[in-house]
Coordinates of C-alpha atoms in Angstrom, one line a residue:
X1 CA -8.1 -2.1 -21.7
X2 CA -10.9 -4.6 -20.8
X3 CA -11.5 -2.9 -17.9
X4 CA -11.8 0.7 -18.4
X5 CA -14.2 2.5 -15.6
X6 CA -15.1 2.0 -12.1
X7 CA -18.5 0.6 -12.7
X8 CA -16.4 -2.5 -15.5
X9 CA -14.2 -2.5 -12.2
X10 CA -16.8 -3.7 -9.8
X11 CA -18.5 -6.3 -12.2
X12 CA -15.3 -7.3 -13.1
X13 CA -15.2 -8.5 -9.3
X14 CA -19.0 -9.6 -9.1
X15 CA -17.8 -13.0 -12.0
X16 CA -15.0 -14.0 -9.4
X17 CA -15.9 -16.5 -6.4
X18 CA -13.0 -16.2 -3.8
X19 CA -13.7 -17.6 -0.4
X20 CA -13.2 -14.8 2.0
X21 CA -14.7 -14.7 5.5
X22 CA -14.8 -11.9 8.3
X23 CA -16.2 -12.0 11.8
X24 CA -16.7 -15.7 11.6
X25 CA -18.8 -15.2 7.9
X26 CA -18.7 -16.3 4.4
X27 CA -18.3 -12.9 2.6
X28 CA -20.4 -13.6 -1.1
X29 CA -19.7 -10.4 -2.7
X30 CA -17.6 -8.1 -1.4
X31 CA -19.3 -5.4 -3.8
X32 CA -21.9 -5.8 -1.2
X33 CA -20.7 -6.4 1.9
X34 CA -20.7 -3.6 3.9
X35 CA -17.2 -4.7 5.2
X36 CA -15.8 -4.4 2.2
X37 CA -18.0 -2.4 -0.3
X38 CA -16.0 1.0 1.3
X39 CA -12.3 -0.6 0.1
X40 CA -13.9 -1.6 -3.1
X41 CA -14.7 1.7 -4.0
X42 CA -11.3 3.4 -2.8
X43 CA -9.9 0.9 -5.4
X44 CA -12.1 1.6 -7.7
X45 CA -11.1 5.4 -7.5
X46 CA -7.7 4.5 -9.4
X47 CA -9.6 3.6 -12.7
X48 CA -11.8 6.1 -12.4
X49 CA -9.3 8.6 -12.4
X50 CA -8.0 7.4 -15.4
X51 CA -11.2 9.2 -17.5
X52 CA -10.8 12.5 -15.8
X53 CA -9.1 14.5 -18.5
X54 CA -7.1 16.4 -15.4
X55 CA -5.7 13.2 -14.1
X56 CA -5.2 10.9 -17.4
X57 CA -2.4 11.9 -18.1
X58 CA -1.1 10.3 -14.8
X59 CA -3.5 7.4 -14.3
X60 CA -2.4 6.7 -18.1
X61 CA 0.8 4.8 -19.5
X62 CA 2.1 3.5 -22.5
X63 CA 2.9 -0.1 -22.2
X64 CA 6.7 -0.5 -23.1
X65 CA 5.5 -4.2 -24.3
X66 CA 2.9 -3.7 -26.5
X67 CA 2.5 0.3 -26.8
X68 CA -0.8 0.0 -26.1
X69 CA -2.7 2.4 -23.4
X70 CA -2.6 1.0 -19.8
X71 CA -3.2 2.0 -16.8
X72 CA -0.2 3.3 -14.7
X73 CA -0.9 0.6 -12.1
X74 CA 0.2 -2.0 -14.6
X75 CA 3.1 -0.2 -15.9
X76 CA 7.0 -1.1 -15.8
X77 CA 8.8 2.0 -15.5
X78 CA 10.5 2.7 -18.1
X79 CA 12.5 6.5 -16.8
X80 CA 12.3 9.1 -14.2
X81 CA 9.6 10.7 -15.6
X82 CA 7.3 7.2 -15.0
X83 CA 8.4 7.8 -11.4
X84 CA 7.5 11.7 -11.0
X85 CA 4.3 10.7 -12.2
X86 CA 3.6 7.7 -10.3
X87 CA 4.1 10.0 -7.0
X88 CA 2.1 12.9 -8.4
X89 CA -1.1 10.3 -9.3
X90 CA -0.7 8.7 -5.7
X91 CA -1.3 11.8 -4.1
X92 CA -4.0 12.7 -6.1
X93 CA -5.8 9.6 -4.9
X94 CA -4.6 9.9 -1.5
X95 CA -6.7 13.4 -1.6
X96 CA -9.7 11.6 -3.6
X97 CA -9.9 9.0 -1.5
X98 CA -8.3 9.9 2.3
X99 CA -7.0 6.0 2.4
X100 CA -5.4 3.3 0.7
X101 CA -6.8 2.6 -2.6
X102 CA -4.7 -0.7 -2.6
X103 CA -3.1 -1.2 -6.1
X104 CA 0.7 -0.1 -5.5
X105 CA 1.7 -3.3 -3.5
X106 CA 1.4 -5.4 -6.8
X107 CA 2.6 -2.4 -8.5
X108 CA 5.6 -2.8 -6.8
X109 CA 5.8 -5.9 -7.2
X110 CA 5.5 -5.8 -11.0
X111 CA 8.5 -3.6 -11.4
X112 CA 10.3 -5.5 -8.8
X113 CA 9.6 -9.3 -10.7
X114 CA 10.3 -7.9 -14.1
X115 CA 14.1 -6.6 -13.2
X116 CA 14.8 -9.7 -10.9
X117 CA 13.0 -12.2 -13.6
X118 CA 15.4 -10.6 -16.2
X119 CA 18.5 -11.3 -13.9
X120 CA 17.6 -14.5 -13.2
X121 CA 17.4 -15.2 -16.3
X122 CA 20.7 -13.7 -17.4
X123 CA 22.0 -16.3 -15.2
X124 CA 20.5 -19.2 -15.4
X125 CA 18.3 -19.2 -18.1
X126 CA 15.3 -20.1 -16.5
X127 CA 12.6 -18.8 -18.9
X128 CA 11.6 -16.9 -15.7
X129 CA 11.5 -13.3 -18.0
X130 CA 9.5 -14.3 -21.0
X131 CA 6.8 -15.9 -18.8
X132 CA 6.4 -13.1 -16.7
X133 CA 6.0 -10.4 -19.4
X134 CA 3.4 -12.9 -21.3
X135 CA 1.7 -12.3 -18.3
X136 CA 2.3 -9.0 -17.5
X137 CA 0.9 -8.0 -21.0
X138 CA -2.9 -9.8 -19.3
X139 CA -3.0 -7.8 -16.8
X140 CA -2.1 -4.5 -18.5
X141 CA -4.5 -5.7 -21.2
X142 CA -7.3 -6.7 -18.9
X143 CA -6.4 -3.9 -16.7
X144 CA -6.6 -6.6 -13.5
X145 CA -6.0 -5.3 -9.7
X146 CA -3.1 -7.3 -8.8
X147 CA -2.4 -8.3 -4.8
X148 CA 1.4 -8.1 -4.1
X149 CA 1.5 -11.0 -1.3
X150 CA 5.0 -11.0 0.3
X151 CA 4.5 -11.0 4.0
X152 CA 4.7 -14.2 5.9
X153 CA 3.3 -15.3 9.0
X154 CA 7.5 -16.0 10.3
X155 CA 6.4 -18.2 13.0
X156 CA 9.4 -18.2 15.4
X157 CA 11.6 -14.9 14.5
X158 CA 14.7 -16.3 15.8
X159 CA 14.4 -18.7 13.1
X160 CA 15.2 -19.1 9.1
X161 CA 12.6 -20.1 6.7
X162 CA 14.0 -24.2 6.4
X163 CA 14.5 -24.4 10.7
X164 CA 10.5 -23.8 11.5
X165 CA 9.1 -26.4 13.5
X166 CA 5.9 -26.2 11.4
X167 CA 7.4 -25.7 8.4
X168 CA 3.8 -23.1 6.9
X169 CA 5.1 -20.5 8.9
X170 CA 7.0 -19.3 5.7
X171 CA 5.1 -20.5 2.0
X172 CA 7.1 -23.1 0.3
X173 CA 6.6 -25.2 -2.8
X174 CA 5.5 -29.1 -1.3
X175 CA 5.8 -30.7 -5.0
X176 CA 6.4 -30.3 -8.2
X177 CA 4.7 -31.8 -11.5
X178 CA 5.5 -31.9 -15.0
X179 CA 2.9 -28.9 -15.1
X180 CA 3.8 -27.1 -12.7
X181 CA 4.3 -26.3 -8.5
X182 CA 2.1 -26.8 -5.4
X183 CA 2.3 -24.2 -2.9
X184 CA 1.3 -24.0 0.9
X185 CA 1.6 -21.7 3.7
X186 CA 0.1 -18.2 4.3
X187 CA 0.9 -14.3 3.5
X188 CA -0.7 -12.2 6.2
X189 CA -1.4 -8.2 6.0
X190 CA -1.7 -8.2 2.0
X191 CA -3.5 -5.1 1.4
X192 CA -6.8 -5.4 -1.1
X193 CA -6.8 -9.1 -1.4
X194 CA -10.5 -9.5 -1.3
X195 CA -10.9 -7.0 -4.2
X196 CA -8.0 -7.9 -6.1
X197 CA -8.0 -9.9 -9.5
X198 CA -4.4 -11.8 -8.9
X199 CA -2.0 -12.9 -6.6
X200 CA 1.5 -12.2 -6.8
X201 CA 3.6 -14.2 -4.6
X202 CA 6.8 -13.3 -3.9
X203 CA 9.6 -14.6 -1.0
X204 CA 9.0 -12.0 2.4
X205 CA 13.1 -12.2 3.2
X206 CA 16.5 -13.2 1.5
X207 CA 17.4 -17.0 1.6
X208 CA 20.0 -19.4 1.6
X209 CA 20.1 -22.9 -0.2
X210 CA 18.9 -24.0 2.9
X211 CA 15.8 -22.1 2.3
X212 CA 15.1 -23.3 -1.7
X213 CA 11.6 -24.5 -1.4
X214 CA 10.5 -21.1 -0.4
X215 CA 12.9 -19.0 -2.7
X216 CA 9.2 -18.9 -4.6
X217 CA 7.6 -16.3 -7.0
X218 CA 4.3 -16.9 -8.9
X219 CA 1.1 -15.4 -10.0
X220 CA -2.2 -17.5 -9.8
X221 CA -6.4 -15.9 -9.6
X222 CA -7.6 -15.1 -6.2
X223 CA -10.2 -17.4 -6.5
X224 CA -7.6 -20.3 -7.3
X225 CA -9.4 -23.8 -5.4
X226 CA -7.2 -24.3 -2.1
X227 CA -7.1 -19.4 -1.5
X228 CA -9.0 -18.7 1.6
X229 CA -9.3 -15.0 2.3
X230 CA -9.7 -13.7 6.1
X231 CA -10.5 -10.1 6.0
X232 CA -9.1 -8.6 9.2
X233 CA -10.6 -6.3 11.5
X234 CA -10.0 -2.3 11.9
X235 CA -10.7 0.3 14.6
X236 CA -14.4 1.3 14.7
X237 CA -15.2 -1.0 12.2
X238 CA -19.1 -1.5 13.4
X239 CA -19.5 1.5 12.4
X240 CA -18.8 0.8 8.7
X241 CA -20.2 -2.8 8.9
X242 CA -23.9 -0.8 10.0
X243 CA -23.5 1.8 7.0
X244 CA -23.0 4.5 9.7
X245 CA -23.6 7.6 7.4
X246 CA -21.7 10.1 10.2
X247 CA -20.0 7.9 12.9
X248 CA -17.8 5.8 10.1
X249 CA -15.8 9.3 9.2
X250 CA -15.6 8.5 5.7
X251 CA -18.7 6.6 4.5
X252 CA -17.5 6.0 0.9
X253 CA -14.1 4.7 1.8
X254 CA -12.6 2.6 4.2
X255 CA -10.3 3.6 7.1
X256 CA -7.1 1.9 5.5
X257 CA -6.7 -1.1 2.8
X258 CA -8.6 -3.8 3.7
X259 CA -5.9 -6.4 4.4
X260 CA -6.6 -10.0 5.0
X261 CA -4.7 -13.0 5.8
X262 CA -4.1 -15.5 2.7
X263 CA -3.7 -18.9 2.8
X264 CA -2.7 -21.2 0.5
X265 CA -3.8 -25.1 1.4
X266 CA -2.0 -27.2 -1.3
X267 CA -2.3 -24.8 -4.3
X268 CA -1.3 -25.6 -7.7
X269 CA 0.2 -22.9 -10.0
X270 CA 1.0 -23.8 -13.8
X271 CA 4.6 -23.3 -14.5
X272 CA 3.6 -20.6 -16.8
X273 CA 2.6 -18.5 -13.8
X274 CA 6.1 -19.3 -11.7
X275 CA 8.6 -16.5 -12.0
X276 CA 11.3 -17.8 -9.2
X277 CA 11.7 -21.3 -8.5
X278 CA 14.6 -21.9 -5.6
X279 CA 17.1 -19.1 -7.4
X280 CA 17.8 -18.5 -3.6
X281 CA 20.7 -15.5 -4.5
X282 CA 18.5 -13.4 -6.2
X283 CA 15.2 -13.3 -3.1
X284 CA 17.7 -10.4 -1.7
X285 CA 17.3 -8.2 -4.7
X286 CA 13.6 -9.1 -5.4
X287 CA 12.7 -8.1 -1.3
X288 CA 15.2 -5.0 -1.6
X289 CA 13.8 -3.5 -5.1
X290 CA 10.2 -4.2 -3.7
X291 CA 10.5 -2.7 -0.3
X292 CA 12.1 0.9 -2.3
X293 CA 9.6 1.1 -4.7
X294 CA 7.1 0.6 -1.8
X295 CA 8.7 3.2 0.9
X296 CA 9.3 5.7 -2.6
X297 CA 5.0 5.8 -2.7
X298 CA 4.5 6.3 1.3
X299 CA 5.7 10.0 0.7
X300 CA 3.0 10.3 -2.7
X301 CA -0.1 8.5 -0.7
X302 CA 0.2 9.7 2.6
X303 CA 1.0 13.3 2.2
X304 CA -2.3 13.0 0.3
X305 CA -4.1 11.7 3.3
X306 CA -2.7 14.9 5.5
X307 CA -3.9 17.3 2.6
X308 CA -7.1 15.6 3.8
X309 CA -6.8 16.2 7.8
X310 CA -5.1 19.6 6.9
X311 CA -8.2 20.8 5.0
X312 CA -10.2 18.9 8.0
X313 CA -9.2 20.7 10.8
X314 CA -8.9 24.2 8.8
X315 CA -12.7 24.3 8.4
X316 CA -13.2 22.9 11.6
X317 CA -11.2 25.8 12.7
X318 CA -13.6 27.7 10.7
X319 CA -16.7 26.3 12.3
X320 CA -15.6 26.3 16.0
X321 CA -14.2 30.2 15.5
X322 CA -10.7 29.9 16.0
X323 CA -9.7 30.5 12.6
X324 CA -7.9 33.2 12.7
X325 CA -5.8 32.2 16.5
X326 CA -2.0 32.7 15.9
X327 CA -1.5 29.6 17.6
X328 CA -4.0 27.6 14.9
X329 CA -2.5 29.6 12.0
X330 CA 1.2 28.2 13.2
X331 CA 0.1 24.4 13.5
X332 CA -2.0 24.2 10.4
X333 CA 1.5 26.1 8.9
X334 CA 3.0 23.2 10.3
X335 CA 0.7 20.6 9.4
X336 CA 1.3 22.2 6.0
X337 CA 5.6 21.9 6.0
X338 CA 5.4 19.0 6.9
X339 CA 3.3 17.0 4.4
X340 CA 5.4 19.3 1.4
X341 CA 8.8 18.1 3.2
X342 CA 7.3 14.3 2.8
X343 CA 6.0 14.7 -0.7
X344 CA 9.8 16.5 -1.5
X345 CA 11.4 12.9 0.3
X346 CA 9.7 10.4 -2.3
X347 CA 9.8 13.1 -5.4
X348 CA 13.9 13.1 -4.6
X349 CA 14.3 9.3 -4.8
X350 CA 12.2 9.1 -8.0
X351 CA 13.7 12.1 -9.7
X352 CA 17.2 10.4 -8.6
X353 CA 15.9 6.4 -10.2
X354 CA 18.1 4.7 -12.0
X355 CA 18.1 1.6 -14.8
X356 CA 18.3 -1.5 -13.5
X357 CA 19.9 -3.7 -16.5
X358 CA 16.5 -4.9 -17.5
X359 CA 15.7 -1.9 -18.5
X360 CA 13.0 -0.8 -15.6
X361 CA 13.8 2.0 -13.5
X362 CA 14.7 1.6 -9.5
X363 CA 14.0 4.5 -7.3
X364 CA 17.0 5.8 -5.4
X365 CA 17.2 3.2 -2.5
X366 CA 18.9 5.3 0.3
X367 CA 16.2 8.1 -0.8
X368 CA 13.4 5.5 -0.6
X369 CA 13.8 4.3 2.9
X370 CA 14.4 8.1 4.5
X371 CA 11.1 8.7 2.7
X372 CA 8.9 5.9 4.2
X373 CA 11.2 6.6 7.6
X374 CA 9.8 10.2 7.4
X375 CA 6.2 8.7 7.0
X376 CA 6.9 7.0 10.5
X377 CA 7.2 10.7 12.5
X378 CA 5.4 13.3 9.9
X379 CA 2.0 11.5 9.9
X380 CA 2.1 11.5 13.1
X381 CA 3.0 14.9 13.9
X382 CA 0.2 15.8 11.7
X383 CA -2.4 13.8 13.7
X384 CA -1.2 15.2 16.4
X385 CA -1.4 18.7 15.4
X386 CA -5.0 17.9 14.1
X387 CA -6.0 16.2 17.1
X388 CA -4.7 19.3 19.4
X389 CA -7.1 21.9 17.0
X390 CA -10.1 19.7 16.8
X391 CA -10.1 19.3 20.9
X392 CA -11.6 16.8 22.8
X393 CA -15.2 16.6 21.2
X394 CA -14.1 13.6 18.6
X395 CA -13.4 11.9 21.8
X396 CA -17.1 12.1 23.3
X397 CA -19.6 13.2 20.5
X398 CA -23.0 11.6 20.9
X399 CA -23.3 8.9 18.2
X400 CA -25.6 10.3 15.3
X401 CA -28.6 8.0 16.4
X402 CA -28.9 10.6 19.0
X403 CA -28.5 13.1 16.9
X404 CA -31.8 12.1 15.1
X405 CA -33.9 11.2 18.0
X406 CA -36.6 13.4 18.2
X407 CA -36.1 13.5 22.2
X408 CA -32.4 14.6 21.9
X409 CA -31.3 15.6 19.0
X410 CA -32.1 19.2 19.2
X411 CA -30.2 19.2 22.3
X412 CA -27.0 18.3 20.1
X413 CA -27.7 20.9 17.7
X414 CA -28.2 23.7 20.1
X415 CA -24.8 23.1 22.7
X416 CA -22.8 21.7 19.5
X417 CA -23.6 25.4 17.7
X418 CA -20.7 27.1 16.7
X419 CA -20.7 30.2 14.3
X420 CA -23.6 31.7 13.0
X421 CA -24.9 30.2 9.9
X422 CA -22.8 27.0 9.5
X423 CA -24.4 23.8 10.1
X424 CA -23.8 21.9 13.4
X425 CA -23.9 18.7 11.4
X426 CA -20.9 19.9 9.6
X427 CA -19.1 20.3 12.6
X428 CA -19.8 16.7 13.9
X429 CA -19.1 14.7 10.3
X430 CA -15.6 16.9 10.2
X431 CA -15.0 15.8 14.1
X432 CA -15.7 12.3 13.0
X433 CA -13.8 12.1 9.7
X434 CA -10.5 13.2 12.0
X435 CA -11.1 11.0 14.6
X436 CA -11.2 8.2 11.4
X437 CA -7.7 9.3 9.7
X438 CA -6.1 9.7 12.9
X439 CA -7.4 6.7 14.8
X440 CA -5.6 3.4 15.7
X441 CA -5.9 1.0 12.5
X442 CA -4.7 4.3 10.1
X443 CA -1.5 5.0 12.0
X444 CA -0.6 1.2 12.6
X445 CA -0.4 1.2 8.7
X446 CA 1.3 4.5 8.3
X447 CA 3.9 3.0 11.0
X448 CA 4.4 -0.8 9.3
X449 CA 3.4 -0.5 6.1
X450 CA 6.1 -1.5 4.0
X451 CA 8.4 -2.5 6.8
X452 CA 8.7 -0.9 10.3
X453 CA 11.0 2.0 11.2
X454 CA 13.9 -0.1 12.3
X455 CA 14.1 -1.9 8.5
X456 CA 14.5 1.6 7.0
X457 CA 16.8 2.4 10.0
X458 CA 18.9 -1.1 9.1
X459 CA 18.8 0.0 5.0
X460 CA 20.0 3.6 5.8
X461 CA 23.0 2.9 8.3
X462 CA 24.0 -0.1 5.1
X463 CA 23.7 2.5 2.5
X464 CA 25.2 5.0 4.6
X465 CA 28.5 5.4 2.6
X466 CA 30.8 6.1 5.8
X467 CA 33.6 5.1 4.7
X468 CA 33.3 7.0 1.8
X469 CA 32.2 10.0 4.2
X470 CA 35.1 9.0 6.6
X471 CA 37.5 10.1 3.9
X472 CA 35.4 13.4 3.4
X473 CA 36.7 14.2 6.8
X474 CA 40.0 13.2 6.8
X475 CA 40.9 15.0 3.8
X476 CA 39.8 18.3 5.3
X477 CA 41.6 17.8 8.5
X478 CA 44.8 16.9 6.9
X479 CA 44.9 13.0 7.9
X480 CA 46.3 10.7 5.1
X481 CA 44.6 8.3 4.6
X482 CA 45.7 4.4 6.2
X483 CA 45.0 0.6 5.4
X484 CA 42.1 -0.4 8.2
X485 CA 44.5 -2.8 11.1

């Protein structure tokens, strides 16, 4: 792999000139930038991981093309036992890291373009597969961070892709060439653009032939001319923007996954790089297999995160005394159920995957969407439950330029005491580091990250099998069973 530590990860990114801009400013390096340096180095956590010899074994893959070593976020998978470990190396991270560390989108997007590519091409014999995989085999190669860019700005909801009144509202190909397609329009939301190596583009919603200019999948560099990057803003992000060592929560890392707005003005991609190209019947299948393998990793990732607000607002417990109170006992208990009932929900849709006829391995669907609809109450609950233990102090703690002032600061120390002999500082960068994980930015994501409650509501009523469950019920009350009037 060309790319093989952390360190090759961030100077892989210092040779790449996107245009991103935040707050109204031209970001240069976003190795640097104190906006996004903290994202940069959750992300960089994933090949890191991949030279502990504890974690290797999941941060490692063999490529099914090429049987070289790759990393895991490049992989295809290839059984059930790719799947168990994906979940397993997500937590891990999630606990390294207590955010996103931004690689699964195009992770899912890989396995969800190699099966549909294959279909496609089963079909129509588009060439769709063999470009995709002479692709794929760069970025496991290179070991490249790949942005999954799906979402689209929808303009007016009550409207298809081809009825828009500004027809950018969805991305669509405006021409084609002998070499290849231009593309415009915008993907909004996509989580690690800035930091990413590639784009992959990929249709936000099944289409009819109405809709074949934006039946579009392709891969092209983030710093492509005609990408502009705006990285979006996030709940108490002045404090990360003025390196904030105790007020940001978690210095190192961001708060969630940096995601930007992307826009395309007029790009050109090489038909090399174009993977779907108005093969309007198969944008259901590549939205569906994407959105599983995405609301399969919610249950890995984010049970990861509570470990982190369990642990939190145990020692804060510790600090503050209450340790041993039944009633802090039975919510951290809670806390605890509830994170092992989520990482259950996406272990049971993996270790229930199937083959798709490509070869690469699907996650059970119905499985899949309980799991991510799980993420949608359990994360809560456990911010809840941590916000009830650590009490109202993350709400009005002095910031920690008061803590330092020579006029002040003693004063913090002495009426933020707790027990004997542990640190009041500890007690303040805990109280922060909840008020962080459970804040507004990190539970919008939890909520609509790979699609809001009601699409996993809509996926589980269709996958539902009542009629199959109908008959359950007749048999066992003795009703035969009758043609539908």
């Amino acid at each position: 792999m060309k790319i093989k530590s952390a360190s090759d990860y961030m100077e892989s990114l210092k040779k790449l000139s996107p245009v991103i801009y935040y707050k109204g400013e031209r970001i240069e390096d976003v190795t640097a930038s104190p906006a996004t340096a903290p994202h940069v180095r959750a992300a960089a956590m994933t090949y890191a991981l991949a030279n502990m010899e504890e974690y290797g074994h999941l941060a490692a893959a063999t490529s099914h093309l090429t049987g070289r070593t790759i990393s895991r976020f490049t992989h295809v998978h290839q059984n059930v036992d790719d799947l168990i470990k994906k979940v397993k190396l997500l937590r891990v991270l999630g606990q390294k890291t207590g955010t996103c560390f931004q690689r699964c989108v195009g992770f899912d997007g890989i396995n969800a373009m190699y099966s549909v590519a294959y279909e496609i091409d089963q079909k129509h014999d588009m060439g769709y597969f063999e470009r995709f995989k002479k692709w794929l085999v760069r970025i496991q190669d290179e070991n490249l961070m790949v942005v999954g860019a799906m979402t689209d700005p929808k303009g007016d909801r009550s409207k298809g892709p081809a009825e828009q009144p500004d027809p950018d509202q969805y991305l669509h190909v405006v021409k084609r060439t002998n070499d290849g397609i231009v593309i415009r329009g915008a993907k909004l939301h996509m989580t690690g653009a800035v930091n990413s190596h590639e784009i992959l583009v990929m249709p936000t919603t099944a289409m009819d032939e109405s809709s074949k200019d934006y039946a579009v999948a392709c891969a092209l560099p983030v710093d492509a001319p005609g990408v502009t990057m705006i990285f979006g803003r996030q709940a108490n992000d002045s404090r990360r923007d003025l390196e904030e060592t105790i007020d940001a929560g978690k210095p190192s890392f961001g708060i969630v996954g940096g995601e930007a707005v992307i826009v395309f003005d007029d790009v050109f991609v090489p038909w090399e790089n174009v993977f779907m190209d108005g093969q309007t019947e198969f944008t259901s299948s590549l939205v569906y297999r994407f959105a599983a393998h995405h609301r399969a990793n919610y249950g890995a990732c984010k049970t990861g995160l509570m470990d982190v607000l369990t642990g939190a607002v145990t020692y804060l417990a510790q600090i503050q005394g209450s340790a041993k109170g039944s009633h802090v006992r039975d919510k951290v208990t809670e806390m605890i159920h509830l994170s092992e009932t989520l990482y259950s929900s996406s272990i049971a849709c993996s270790a229930e995957g199937s083959p798709t006829p490509s070869g690469a391995f699907m996650v059970d669907t119905m499985l899949a969407n309980v799991c991510k609809h799980n993420v949608t109450r359990f994360h809560f609950e456990v911010a809840r439950l941590a916000v009830d233990l650590a009490g109202g102090f993350i709400a009005t703690l002095p910031s920690e330029y008061d803590f330092r002032n020579e006029e002040v600061g003693h004063l913090i120390k002495k009426y933020f005491s707790c027990v004997d002999g542990l640190p009041v500082e500890d007690r303040v960068k805990i109280g922060r580091l909840i008020e962080a994980m459970t804040g507004g930015t990190a539970m919008v994501e939890s909520m609509h990250g790979a699609g809001s409650p009601q699409a996993q509501r809509i996926m589980i009523f269709r996958e539902g099998k009542l009629n199959e469950k109908i008959q359950f019920a007749k048999a066992l009350a003795g009703i035969p069973s009758r043609a539908n009037k």
